Amino acid sequence: NFVSPTHSKVEQRFKYARNGGIAANSPNDGAATNTIKLLRLDNPKLIELRRAAIEAAGLTRTSDKPLSAMMARRLIQECLQKDANLHLPAFCLALSQVAEEYASREERQAARMRGKARD
């Protein structure tokens, strides 16, 4: 079994981590696991390239210019926009997934800080 990159819900089959790692979104998804192995999506060089793209996009607190939650949400939309040649940006799924997680984490932290400020 194999997950085609053109599958309509391919983004739901894989989970990207902010360190550039990739895994099947469900441990029972043999096709996703097999695709990772066949395409070597877990190759250390590819993991490092994804990690560097995530860092460069500002999606970690150790980034040179960490994004706000609002900017991370904007990045999600930008990552999923095709260019004039109908191509998506490099690592678009990894960036959009990590940006979603990052924005949610930043929003939760901001809410906690607002709660503490009221006390």
mmCIF file with all atom_site columns, C-alpha atoms in Angstrom:
data_model
loop_
_atom_site.group_PDB
_atom_site.id
_atom_site.type_symbol
_atom_site.label_atom_id
_atom_site.label_alt_id
_atom_site.label_comp_id
_atom_site.label_asym_id
_atom_site.label_entity_id
_atom_site.label_seq_id
_atom_site.pdbx_PDB_ins_code
_atom_site.Cartn_x
_atom_site.Cartn_y
_atom_site.Cartn_z
_atom_site.occupancy
_atom_site.B_iso_or_equiv
_atom_site.pdbx_formal_charge
_atom_site.auth_seq_id
_atom_site.auth_comp_id
_atom_site.auth_asym_id
_atom_site.auth_atom_id
_atom_site.pdbx_PDB_model_num
ATOM 1   C CA . ASN A 1 1   ? 0.000  0.000  0.000   1.00 0.00 ? 1   ASN A CA 1
ATOM 2   C CA . PHE A 1 2   ? 1.079  3.540  -0.793  1.00 0.00 ? 2   PHE A CA 1
ATOM 3   C CA . VAL A 1 3   ? -0.299 7.043  -0.191  1.00 0.00 ? 3   VAL A CA 1
ATOM 4   C CA . SER A 1 4   ? -0.184 9.044  -3.402  1.00 0.00 ? 4   SER A CA 1
ATOM 5   C CA . PRO A 1 5   ? 0.903  12.689 -3.067  1.00 0.00 ? 5   PRO A CA 1
ATOM 6   C CA . THR A 1 6   ? -2.118 13.544 -5.217  1.00 0.00 ? 6   THR A CA 1
ATOM 7   C CA . HIS A 1 7   ? -4.539 11.853 -2.803  1.00 0.00 ? 7   HIS A CA 1
ATOM 8   C CA . SER A 1 8   ? -7.201 14.399 -1.838  1.00 0.00 ? 8   SER A CA 1
ATOM 9   C CA . LYS A 1 9   ? -6.578 14.010 1.906   1.00 0.00 ? 9   LYS A CA 1
ATOM 10  C CA . VAL A 1 10  ? -2.848 13.288 1.886   1.00 0.00 ? 10  VAL A CA 1
ATOM 11  C CA . GLU A 1 11  ? -2.230 15.932 4.575   1.00 0.00 ? 11  GLU A CA 1
ATOM 12  C CA . GLN A 1 12  ? -4.369 13.945 7.013   1.00 0.00 ? 12  GLN A CA 1
ATOM 13  C CA . ARG A 1 13  ? -2.264 10.803 6.629   1.00 0.00 ? 13  ARG A CA 1
ATOM 14  C CA . PHE A 1 14  ? 1.018  12.215 7.948   1.00 0.00 ? 14  PHE A CA 1
ATOM 15  C CA . LYS A 1 15  ? 2.048  14.112 11.068  1.00 0.00 ? 15  LYS A CA 1
ATOM 16  C CA . TYR A 1 16  ? 5.022  16.463 10.955  1.00 0.00 ? 16  TYR A CA 1
ATOM 17  C CA . ALA A 1 17  ? 6.941  17.528 14.051  1.00 0.00 ? 17  ALA A CA 1
ATOM 18  C CA . ARG A 1 18  ? 8.665  20.863 14.582  1.00 0.00 ? 18  ARG A CA 1
ATOM 19  C CA . ASN A 1 19  ? 12.009 19.031 14.591  1.00 0.00 ? 19  ASN A CA 1
ATOM 20  C CA . GLY A 1 20  ? 11.332 18.012 10.967  1.00 0.00 ? 20  GLY A CA 1
ATOM 21  C CA . GLY A 1 21  ? 10.281 14.466 11.770  1.00 0.00 ? 21  GLY A CA 1
ATOM 22  C CA . ILE A 1 22  ? 7.428  12.667 10.062  1.00 0.00 ? 22  ILE A CA 1
ATOM 23  C CA . ALA A 1 23  ? 5.155  9.806  11.117  1.00 0.00 ? 23  ALA A CA 1
ATOM 24  C CA . ALA A 1 24  ? 1.889  8.250  10.072  1.00 0.00 ? 24  ALA A CA 1
ATOM 25  C CA . ASN A 1 25  ? -0.920 10.260 11.651  1.00 0.00 ? 25  ASN A CA 1
ATOM 26  C CA . SER A 1 26  ? -2.390 6.979  12.872  1.00 0.00 ? 26  SER A CA 1
ATOM 27  C CA . PRO A 1 27  ? -0.186 4.113  14.062  1.00 0.00 ? 27  PRO A CA 1
ATOM 28  C CA . ASN A 1 28  ? -2.598 1.757  12.270  1.00 0.00 ? 28  ASN A CA 1
ATOM 29  C CA . ASP A 1 29  ? -2.113 3.469  8.874   1.00 0.00 ? 29  ASP A CA 1
ATOM 30  C CA . GLY A 1 30  ? 0.105  0.923  7.168   1.00 0.00 ? 30  GLY A CA 1
ATOM 31  C CA . ALA A 1 31  ? -0.044 2.726  3.824   1.00 0.00 ? 31  ALA A CA 1
ATOM 32  C CA . ALA A 1 32  ? 1.289  5.957  5.348   1.00 0.00 ? 32  ALA A CA 1
ATOM 33  C CA . THR A 1 33  ? 4.011  4.091  7.245   1.00 0.00 ? 33  THR A CA 1
ATOM 34  C CA . ASN A 1 34  ? 4.955  2.210  4.080   1.00 0.00 ? 34  ASN A CA 1
ATOM 35  C CA . THR A 1 35  ? 5.051  5.455  2.068   1.00 0.00 ? 35  THR A CA 1
ATOM 36  C CA . ILE A 1 36  ? 7.433  7.020  4.598   1.00 0.00 ? 36  ILE A CA 1
ATOM 37  C CA . LYS A 1 37  ? 9.735  4.010  4.266   1.00 0.00 ? 37  LYS A CA 1
ATOM 38  C CA . LEU A 1 38  ? 9.502  3.668  0.464   1.00 0.00 ? 38  LEU A CA 1
ATOM 39  C CA . LEU A 1 39  ? 10.111 7.353  -0.226  1.00 0.00 ? 39  LEU A CA 1
ATOM 40  C CA . ARG A 1 40  ? 12.598 7.659  2.644   1.00 0.00 ? 40  ARG A CA 1
ATOM 41  C CA . LEU A 1 41  ? 10.670 10.612 4.034   1.00 0.00 ? 41  LEU A CA 1
ATOM 42  C CA . ASP A 1 42  ? 12.386 9.903  7.341   1.00 0.00 ? 42  ASP A CA 1
ATOM 43  C CA . ASN A 1 43  ? 15.862 10.302 5.828   1.00 0.00 ? 43  ASN A CA 1
ATOM 44  C CA . PRO A 1 44  ? 18.015 12.374 8.233   1.00 0.00 ? 44  PRO A CA 1
ATOM 45  C CA . LYS A 1 45  ? 18.914 14.903 5.506   1.00 0.00 ? 45  LYS A CA 1
ATOM 46  C CA . LEU A 1 46  ? 15.249 15.436 4.625   1.00 0.00 ? 46  LEU A CA 1
ATOM 47  C CA . ILE A 1 47  ? 14.340 15.754 8.308   1.00 0.00 ? 47  ILE A CA 1
ATOM 48  C CA . GLU A 1 48  ? 17.058 18.403 8.687   1.00 0.00 ? 48  GLU A CA 1
ATOM 49  C CA . LEU A 1 49  ? 15.806 20.305 5.614   1.00 0.00 ? 49  LEU A CA 1
ATOM 50  C CA . ARG A 1 50  ? 12.274 20.354 7.027   1.00 0.00 ? 50  ARG A CA 1
ATOM 51  C CA . ARG A 1 51  ? 13.570 21.423 10.448  1.00 0.00 ? 51  ARG A CA 1
ATOM 52  C CA . ALA A 1 52  ? 15.553 24.263 8.861   1.00 0.00 ? 52  ALA A CA 1
ATOM 53  C CA . ALA A 1 53  ? 12.493 25.419 6.880   1.00 0.00 ? 53  ALA A CA 1
ATOM 54  C CA . ILE A 1 54  ? 10.364 25.374 10.049  1.00 0.00 ? 54  ILE A CA 1
ATOM 55  C CA . GLU A 1 55  ? 13.008 27.347 11.943  1.00 0.00 ? 55  GLU A CA 1
ATOM 56  C CA . ALA A 1 56  ? 13.459 29.840 9.074   1.00 0.00 ? 56  ALA A CA 1
ATOM 57  C CA . ALA A 1 57  ? 9.690  30.385 8.913   1.00 0.00 ? 57  ALA A CA 1
ATOM 58  C CA . GLY A 1 58  ? 9.717  31.531 12.542  1.00 0.00 ? 58  GLY A CA 1
ATOM 59  C CA . LEU A 1 59  ? 7.761  28.570 13.885  1.00 0.00 ? 59  LEU A CA 1
ATOM 60  C CA . THR A 1 60  ? 9.906  27.924 16.930  1.00 0.00 ? 60  THR A CA 1
ATOM 61  C CA . ARG A 1 61  ? 10.634 30.125 19.899  1.00 0.00 ? 61  ARG A CA 1
ATOM 62  C CA . THR A 1 62  ? 14.329 29.775 19.100  1.00 0.00 ? 62  THR A CA 1
ATOM 63  C CA . SER A 1 63  ? 13.842 31.169 15.580  1.00 0.00 ? 63  SER A CA 1
ATOM 64  C CA . ASP A 1 64  ? 15.634 34.423 14.824  1.00 0.00 ? 64  ASP A CA 1
ATOM 65  C CA . LYS A 1 65  ? 12.223 36.067 14.391  1.00 0.00 ? 65  LYS A CA 1
ATOM 66  C CA . PRO A 1 66  ? 9.476  33.937 15.998  1.00 0.00 ? 66  PRO A CA 1
ATOM 67  C CA . LEU A 1 67  ? 6.040  34.559 14.511  1.00 0.00 ? 67  LEU A CA 1
ATOM 68  C CA . SER A 1 68  ? 3.019  35.723 16.430  1.00 0.00 ? 68  SER A CA 1
ATOM 69  C CA . ALA A 1 69  ? 0.036  33.382 16.492  1.00 0.00 ? 69  ALA A CA 1
ATOM 70  C CA . MET A 1 70  ? -1.723 35.632 13.970  1.00 0.00 ? 70  MET A CA 1
ATOM 71  C CA . MET A 1 71  ? 1.230  35.534 11.566  1.00 0.00 ? 71  MET A CA 1
ATOM 72  C CA . ALA A 1 72  ? 1.505  31.754 11.953  1.00 0.00 ? 72  ALA A CA 1
ATOM 73  C CA . ARG A 1 73  ? -2.159 31.442 10.954  1.00 0.00 ? 73  ARG A CA 1
ATOM 74  C CA . ARG A 1 74  ? -1.499 33.646 7.929   1.00 0.00 ? 74  ARG A CA 1
ATOM 75  C CA . LEU A 1 75  ? 1.438  31.407 7.016   1.00 0.00 ? 75  LEU A CA 1
ATOM 76  C CA . ILE A 1 76  ? -0.889 28.389 7.022   1.00 0.00 ? 76  ILE A CA 1
ATOM 77  C CA . GLN A 1 77  ? -2.975 30.003 4.293   1.00 0.00 ? 77  GLN A CA 1
ATOM 78  C CA . GLU A 1 78  ? 0.090  31.104 2.311   1.00 0.00 ? 78  GLU A CA 1
ATOM 79  C CA . CYS A 1 79  ? 1.642  27.631 2.474   1.00 0.00 ? 79  CYS A CA 1
ATOM 80  C CA . LEU A 1 80  ? -1.382 26.094 0.833   1.00 0.00 ? 80  LEU A CA 1
ATOM 81  C CA . GLN A 1 81  ? -1.517 28.570 -2.085  1.00 0.00 ? 81  GLN A CA 1
ATOM 82  C CA . LYS A 1 82  ? -0.165 27.344 -5.410  1.00 0.00 ? 82  LYS A CA 1
ATOM 83  C CA . ASP A 1 83  ? 2.153  29.578 -7.407  1.00 0.00 ? 83  ASP A CA 1
ATOM 84  C CA . ALA A 1 84  ? 1.695  30.607 -11.062 1.00 0.00 ? 84  ALA A CA 1
ATOM 85  C CA . ASN A 1 85  ? 2.949  27.167 -12.146 1.00 0.00 ? 85  ASN A CA 1
ATOM 86  C CA . LEU A 1 86  ? 0.421  25.467 -9.836  1.00 0.00 ? 86  LEU A CA 1
ATOM 87  C CA . HIS A 1 87  ? 3.159  24.284 -7.474  1.00 0.00 ? 87  HIS A CA 1
ATOM 88  C CA . LEU A 1 88  ? 2.924  24.376 -3.709  1.00 0.00 ? 88  LEU A CA 1
ATOM 89  C CA . PRO A 1 89  ? 5.873  25.765 -1.710  1.00 0.00 ? 89  PRO A CA 1
ATOM 90  C CA . ALA A 1 90  ? 8.553  23.352 -0.501  1.00 0.00 ? 90  ALA A CA 1
ATOM 91  C CA . PHE A 1 91  ? 7.559  21.546 2.689   1.00 0.00 ? 91  PHE A CA 1
ATOM 92  C CA . CYS A 1 92  ? 4.090  23.157 2.536   1.00 0.00 ? 92  CYS A CA 1
ATOM 93  C CA . LEU A 1 93  ? 2.344  20.401 4.491   1.00 0.00 ? 93  LEU A CA 1
ATOM 94  C CA . ALA A 1 94  ? 5.018  20.286 7.173   1.00 0.00 ? 94  ALA A CA 1
ATOM 95  C CA . LEU A 1 95  ? 4.984  24.073 7.512   1.00 0.00 ? 95  LEU A CA 1
ATOM 96  C CA . SER A 1 96  ? 1.196  24.324 7.638   1.00 0.00 ? 96  SER A CA 1
ATOM 97  C CA . GLN A 1 97  ? 0.864  21.552 10.251  1.00 0.00 ? 97  GLN A CA 1
ATOM 98  C CA . VAL A 1 98  ? 3.620  22.944 12.441  1.00 0.00 ? 98  VAL A CA 1
ATOM 99  C CA . ALA A 1 99  ? 2.238  26.487 12.026  1.00 0.00 ? 99  ALA A CA 1
ATOM 100 C CA . GLU A 1 100 ? -1.183 25.304 13.233  1.00 0.00 ? 100 GLU A CA 1
ATOM 101 C CA . GLU A 1 101 ? 0.330  23.657 16.302  1.00 0.00 ? 101 GLU A CA 1
ATOM 102 C CA . TYR A 1 102 ? 2.562  26.690 16.952  1.00 0.00 ? 102 TYR A CA 1
ATOM 103 C CA . ALA A 1 103 ? -0.318 29.185 16.655  1.00 0.00 ? 103 ALA A CA 1
ATOM 104 C CA . SER A 1 104 ? -2.494 27.151 19.014  1.00 0.00 ? 104 SER A CA 1
ATOM 105 C CA . ARG A 1 105 ? 0.329  26.881 21.543  1.00 0.00 ? 105 ARG A CA 1
ATOM 106 C CA . GLU A 1 106 ? 1.029  30.640 21.377  1.00 0.00 ? 106 GLU A CA 1
ATOM 107 C CA . GLU A 1 107 ? -2.686 31.438 21.768  1.00 0.00 ? 107 GLU A CA 1
ATOM 108 C CA . ARG A 1 108 ? -2.964 29.169 24.825  1.00 0.00 ? 108 ARG A CA 1
ATOM 109 C CA . GLN A 1 109 ? 0.065  30.814 26.383  1.00 0.00 ? 109 GLN A CA 1
ATOM 110 C CA . ALA A 1 110 ? -1.335 34.304 25.690  1.00 0.00 ? 110 ALA A CA 1
ATOM 111 C CA . ALA A 1 111 ? -4.661 33.297 27.285  1.00 0.00 ? 111 ALA A CA 1
ATOM 112 C CA . ARG A 1 112 ? -2.839 31.997 30.376  1.00 0.00 ? 112 ARG A CA 1
ATOM 113 C CA . MET A 1 113 ? -0.882 35.242 30.620  1.00 0.00 ? 113 MET A CA 1
ATOM 114 C CA . ARG A 1 114 ? -4.091 37.298 30.319  1.00 0.00 ? 114 ARG A CA 1
ATOM 115 C CA . GLY A 1 115 ? -5.614 35.181 33.092  1.00 0.00 ? 115 GLY A CA 1
ATOM 116 C CA . LYS A 1 116 ? -2.619 35.777 35.347  1.00 0.00 ? 116 LYS A CA 1
ATOM 117 C CA . ALA A 1 117 ? -2.734 39.512 34.648  1.00 0.00 ? 117 ALA A CA 1
ATOM 118 C CA . ARG A 1 118 ? -6.326 39.644 35.951  1.00 0.00 ? 118 ARG A CA 1
ATOM 119 C CA . ASP A 1 119 ? -5.414 37.960 39.249  1.00 0.00 ? 119 ASP A CA 1
#
